[in-house]
XYZ file of N, CA, C and O in Angstrom:
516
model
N 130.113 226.977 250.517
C 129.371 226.113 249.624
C 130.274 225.657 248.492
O 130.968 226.480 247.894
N 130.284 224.449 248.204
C 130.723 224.005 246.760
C 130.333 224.445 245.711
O 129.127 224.691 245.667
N 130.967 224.656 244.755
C 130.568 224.930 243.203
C 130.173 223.792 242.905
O 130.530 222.789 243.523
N 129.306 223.781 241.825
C 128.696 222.841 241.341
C 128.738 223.223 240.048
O 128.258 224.309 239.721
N 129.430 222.222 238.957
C 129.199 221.708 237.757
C 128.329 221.915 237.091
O 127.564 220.960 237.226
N 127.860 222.736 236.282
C 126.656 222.390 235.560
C 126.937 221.771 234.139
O 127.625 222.173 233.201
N 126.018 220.444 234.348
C 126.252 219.991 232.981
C 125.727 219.945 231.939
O 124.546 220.192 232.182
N 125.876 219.735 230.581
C 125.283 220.361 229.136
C 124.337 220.030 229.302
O 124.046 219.412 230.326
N 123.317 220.364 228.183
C 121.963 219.738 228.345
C 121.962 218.514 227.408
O 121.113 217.674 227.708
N 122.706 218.241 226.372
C 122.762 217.329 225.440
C 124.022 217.548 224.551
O 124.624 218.595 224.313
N 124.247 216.330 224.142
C 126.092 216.454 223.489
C 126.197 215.389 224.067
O 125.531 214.822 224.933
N 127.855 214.955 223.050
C 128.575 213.787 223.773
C 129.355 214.305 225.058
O 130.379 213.756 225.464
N 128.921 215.131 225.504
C 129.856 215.673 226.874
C 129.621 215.544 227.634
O 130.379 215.415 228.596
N 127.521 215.474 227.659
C 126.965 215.084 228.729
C 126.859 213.722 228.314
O 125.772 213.277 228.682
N 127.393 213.064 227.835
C 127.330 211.492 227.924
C 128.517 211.175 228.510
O 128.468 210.355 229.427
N 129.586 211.636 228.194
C 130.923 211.651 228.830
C 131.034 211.809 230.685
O 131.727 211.260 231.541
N 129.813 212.998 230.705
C 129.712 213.235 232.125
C 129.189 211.604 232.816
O 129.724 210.784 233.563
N 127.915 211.694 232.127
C 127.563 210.393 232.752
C 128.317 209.281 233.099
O 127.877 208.535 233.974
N 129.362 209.047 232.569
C 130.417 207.666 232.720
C 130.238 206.822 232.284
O 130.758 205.815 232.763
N 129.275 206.699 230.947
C 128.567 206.033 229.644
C 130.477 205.579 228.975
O 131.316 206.479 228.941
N 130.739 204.522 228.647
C 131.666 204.494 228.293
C 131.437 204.825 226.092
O 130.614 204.330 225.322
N 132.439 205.706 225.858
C 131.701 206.267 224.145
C 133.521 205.439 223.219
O 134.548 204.949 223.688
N 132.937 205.749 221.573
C 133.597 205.766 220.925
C 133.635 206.681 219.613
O 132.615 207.098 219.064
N 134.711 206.895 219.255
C 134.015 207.707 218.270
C 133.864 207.393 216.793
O 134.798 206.874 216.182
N 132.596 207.722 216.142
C 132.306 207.602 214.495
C 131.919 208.469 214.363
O 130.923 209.015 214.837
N 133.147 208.963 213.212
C 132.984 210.266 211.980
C 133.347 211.176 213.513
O 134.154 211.112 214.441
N 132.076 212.104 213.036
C 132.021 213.436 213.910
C 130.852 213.260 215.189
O 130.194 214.111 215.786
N 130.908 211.831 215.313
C 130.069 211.161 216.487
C 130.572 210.658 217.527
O 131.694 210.165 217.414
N 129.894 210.632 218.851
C 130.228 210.027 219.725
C 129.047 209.241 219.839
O 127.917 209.727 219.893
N 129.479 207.245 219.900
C 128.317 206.720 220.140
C 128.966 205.710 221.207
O 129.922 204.954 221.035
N 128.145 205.914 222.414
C 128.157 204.943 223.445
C 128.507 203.724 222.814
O 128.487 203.338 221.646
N 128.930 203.070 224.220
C 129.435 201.373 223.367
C 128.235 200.007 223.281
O 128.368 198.832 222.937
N 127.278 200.651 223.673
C 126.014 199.569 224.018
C 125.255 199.838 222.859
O 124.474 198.941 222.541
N 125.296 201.162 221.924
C 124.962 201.402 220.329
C 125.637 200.203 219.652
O 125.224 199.096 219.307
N 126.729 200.772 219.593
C 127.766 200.242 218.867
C 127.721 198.523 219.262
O 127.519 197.907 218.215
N 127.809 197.871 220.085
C 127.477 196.635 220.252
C 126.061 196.106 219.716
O 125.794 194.941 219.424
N 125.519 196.819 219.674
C 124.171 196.198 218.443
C 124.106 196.740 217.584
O 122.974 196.801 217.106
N 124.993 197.319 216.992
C 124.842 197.613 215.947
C 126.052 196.339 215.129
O 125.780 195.865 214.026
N 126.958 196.064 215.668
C 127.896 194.808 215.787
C 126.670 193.267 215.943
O 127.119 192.172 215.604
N 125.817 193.322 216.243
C 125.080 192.219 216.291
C 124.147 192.164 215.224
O 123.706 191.066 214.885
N 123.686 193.500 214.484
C 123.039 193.491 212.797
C 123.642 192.799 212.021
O 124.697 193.392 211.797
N 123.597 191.590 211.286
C 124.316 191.371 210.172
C 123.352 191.434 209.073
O 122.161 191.711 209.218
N 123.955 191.151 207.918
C 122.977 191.569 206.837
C 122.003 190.718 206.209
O 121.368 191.153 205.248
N 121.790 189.410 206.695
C 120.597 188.637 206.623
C 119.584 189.503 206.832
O 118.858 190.081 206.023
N 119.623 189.528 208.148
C 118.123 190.326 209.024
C 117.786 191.901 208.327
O 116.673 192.422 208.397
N 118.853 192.464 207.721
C 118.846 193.373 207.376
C 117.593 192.849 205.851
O 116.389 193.071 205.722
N 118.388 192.261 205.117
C 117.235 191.498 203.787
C 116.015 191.128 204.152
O 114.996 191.370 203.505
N 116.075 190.477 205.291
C 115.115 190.053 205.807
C 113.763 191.108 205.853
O 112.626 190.835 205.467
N 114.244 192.401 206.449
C 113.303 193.560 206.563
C 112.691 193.928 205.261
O 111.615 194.254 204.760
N 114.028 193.691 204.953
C 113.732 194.584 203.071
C 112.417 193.801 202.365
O 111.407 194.364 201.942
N 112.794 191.843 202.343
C 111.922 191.561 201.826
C 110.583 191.499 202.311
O 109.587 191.498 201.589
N 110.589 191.437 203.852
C 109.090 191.886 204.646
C 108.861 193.047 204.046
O 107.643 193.064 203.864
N 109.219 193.807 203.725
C 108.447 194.782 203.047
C 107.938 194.993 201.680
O 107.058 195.678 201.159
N 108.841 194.129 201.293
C 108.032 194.215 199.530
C 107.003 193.416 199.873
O 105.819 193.633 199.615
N 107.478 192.431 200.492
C 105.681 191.168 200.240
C 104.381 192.355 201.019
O 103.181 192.246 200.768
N 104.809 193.144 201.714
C 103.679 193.551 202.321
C 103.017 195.161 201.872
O 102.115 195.852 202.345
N 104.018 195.337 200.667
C 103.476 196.554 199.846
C 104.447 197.601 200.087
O 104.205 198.715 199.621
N 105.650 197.382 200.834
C 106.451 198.843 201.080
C 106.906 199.141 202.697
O 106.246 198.746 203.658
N 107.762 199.667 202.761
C 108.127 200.063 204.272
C 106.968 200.860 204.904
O 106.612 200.703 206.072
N 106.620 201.398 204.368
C 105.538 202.470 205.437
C 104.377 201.295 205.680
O 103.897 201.311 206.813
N 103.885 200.324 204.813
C 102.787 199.317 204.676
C 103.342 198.408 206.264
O 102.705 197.998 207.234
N 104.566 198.381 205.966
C 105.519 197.045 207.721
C 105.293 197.514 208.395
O 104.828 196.827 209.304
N 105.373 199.328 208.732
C 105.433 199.666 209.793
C 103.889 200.110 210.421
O 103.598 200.185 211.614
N 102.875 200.415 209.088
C 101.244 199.890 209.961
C 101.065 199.242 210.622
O 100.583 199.392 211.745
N 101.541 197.980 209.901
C 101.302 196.341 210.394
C 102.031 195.992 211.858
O 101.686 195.154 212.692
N 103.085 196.863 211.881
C 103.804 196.541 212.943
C 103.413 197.546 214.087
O 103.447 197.238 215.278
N 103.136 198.459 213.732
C 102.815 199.751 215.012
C 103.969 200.557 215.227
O 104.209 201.162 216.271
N 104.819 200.542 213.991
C 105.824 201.558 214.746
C 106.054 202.566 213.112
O 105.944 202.312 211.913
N 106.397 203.693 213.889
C 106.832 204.614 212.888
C 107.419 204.238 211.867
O 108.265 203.385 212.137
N 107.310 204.670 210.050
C 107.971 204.447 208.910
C 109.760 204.562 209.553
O 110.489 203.593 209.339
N 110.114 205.325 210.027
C 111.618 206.048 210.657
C 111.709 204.208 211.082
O 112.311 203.422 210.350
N 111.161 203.875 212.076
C 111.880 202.708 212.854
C 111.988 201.566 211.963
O 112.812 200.785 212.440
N 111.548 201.178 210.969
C 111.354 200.149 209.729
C 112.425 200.046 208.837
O 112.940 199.013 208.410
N 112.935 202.077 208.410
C 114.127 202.512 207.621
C 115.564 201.982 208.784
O 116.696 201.791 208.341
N 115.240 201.834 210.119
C 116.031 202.044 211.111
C 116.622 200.227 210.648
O 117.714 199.986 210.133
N 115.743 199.358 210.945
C 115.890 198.318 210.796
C 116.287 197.770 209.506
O 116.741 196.626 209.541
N 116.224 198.252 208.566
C 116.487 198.116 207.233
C 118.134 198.730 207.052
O 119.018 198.188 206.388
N 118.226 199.724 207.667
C 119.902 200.182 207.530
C 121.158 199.646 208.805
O 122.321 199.935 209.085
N 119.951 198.597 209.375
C 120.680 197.149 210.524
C 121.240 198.375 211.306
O 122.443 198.472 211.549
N 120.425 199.207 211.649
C 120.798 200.698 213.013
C 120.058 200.016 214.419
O 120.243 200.175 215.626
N 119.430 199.450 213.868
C 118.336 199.231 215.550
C 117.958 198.048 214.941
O 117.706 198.008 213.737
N 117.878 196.802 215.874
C 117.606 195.353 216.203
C 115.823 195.254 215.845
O 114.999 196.089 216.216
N 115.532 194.027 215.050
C 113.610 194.395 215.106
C 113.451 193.792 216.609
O 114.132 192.935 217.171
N 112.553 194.375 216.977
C 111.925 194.253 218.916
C 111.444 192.544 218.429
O 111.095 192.209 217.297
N 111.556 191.629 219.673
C 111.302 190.079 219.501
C 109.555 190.171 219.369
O 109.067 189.191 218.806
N 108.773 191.015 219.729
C 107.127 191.316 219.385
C 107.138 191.798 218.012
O 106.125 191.602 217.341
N 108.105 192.384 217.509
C 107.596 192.939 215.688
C 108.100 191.580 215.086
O 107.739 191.259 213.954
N 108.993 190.716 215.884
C 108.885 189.864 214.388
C 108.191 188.850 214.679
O 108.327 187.928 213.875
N 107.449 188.650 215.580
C 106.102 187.579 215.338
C 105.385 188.294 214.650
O 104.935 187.677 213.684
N 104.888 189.943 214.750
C 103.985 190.468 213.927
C 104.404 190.464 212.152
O 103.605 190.351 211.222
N 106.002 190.634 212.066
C 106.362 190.168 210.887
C 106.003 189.220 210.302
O 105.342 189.308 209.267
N 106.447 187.838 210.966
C 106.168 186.399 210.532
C 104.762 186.581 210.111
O 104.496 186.691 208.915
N 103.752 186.622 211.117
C 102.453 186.662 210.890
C 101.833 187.401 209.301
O 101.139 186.938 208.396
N 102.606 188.998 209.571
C 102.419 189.392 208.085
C 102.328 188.648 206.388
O 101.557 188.563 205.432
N 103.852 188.170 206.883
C 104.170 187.935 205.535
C 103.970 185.984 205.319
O 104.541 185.264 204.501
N 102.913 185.586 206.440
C 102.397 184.450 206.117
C 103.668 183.214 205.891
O 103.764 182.266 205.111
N 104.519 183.731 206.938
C 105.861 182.778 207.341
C 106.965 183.014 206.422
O 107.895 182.207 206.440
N 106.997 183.931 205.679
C 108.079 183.540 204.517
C 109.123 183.919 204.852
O 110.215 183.396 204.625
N 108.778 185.319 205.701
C 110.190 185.441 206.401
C 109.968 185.178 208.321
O 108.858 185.501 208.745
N 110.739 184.761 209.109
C 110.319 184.194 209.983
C 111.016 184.790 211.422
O 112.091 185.319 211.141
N 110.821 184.835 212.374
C 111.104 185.291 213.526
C 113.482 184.837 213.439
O 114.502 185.408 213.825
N 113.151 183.603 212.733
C 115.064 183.204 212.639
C 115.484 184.196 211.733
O 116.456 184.922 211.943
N 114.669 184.251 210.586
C 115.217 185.420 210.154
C 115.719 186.785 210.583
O 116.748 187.388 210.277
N 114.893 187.047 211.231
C 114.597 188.487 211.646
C 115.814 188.646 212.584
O 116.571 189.616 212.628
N 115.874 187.315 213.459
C 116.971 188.040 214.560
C 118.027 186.480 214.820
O 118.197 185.845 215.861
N 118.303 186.361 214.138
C 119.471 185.293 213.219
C 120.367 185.264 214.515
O 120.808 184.158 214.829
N 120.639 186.174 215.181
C 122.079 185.556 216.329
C 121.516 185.240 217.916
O 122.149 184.570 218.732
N 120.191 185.869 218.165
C 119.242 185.608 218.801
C 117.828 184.880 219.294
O 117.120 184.797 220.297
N 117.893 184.396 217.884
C 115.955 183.801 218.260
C 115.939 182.536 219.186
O 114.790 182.276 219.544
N 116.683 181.859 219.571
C 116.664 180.850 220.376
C 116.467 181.477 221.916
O 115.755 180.865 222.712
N 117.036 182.550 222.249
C 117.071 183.397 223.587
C 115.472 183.356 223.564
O 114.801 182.612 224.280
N 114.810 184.539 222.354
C 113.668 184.551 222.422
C 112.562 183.444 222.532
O 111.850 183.315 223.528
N 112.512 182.921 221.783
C 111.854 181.941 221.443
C 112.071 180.712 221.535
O 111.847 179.971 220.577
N 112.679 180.133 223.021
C 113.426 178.355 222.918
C 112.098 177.317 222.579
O 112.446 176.137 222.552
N 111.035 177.485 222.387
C 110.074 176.968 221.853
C 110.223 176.371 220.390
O 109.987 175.200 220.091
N 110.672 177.410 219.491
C 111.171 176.981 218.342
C 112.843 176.205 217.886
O 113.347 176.252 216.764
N 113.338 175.647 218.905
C 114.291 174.925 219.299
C 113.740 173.010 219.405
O 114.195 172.024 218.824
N 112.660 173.149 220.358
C 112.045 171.905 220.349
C 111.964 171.115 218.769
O 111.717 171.600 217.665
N 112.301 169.614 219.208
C 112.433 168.845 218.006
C 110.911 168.514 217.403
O 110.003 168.222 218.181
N 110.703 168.580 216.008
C 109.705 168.444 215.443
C 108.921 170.174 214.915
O 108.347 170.204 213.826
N 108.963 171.056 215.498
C 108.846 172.095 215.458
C 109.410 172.188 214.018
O 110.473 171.705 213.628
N 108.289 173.066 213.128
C 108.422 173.385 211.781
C 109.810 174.278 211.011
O 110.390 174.262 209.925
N 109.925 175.200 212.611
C 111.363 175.918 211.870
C 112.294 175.143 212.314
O 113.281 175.507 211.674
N 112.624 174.274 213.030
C 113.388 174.116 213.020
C 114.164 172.436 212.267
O 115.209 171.912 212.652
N 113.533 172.091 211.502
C 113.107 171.278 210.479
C 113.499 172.070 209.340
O 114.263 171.653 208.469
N 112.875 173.428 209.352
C 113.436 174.001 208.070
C 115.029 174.367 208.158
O 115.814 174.342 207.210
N 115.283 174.663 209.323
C 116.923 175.012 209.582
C 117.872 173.942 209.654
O 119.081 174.075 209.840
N 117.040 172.530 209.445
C 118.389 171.504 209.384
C 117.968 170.995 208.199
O 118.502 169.897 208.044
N 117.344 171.242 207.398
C 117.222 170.806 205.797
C 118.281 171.811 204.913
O 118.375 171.685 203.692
């Protein structure tokens, strides 16, 4: 019989096992598909969160409104994790357009949303003024 490997239960070792390609930060190992969105946060969207949350009373108040844990709101606010293309219509909706789905995901919303691309369309009227 072959020996068989047993591998960690968690660690960057068992990510290593997997053939996850990693890099390292600090005393971290973070896969490169982290690290590539986390490379796609810039700090618009990051403000963007911040000010969705004052208009709407506070981070824990966004993340009612939105359905996701206070943690995932702080997540989005420190541009760690992308807002999901469903929280920022629920955003927009919140904060009564002020901050807007372009905001929210500035290198993306056309993927999401080619609707708001069409000529005459309100945002995008606001994006060539």
């Amino acid at each position: 019989m072959a020996a068989r490997m047993a591998a960690p239960s968690s660690g960057p070792v068992s990510i290593a096992l997997l053939g996850i390609p990693t890099v390292r930060y600090g005393n971290a190992l973070l896969s490169l598909r982290y690290c590539l969105i986390l490379d796609r946060m810039d700090t618009s969207s990051k403000a963007a969160v911040l000010r969705a949350s004052e208009l709407v009373g506070g981070k824990a108040a966004l993340a009612r409104l939105t359905g996701v844990k206070p943690q995932t709101v702080q997540q989005w606010a420190n541009g760690e994790r992308p807002v999901a293309p469903v929280r920022c219509v629920l955003i927009e909706q919140a904060t009564k357009g002020e901050i807007t789905r372009r905001d929210l995901r500035p290198s993306d919303w056309a993927a999401h949303w080619p609707e708001l691309t069409a000529p005459g369309h309100p945002s995008t009227e606001q994006a060539t003024a």
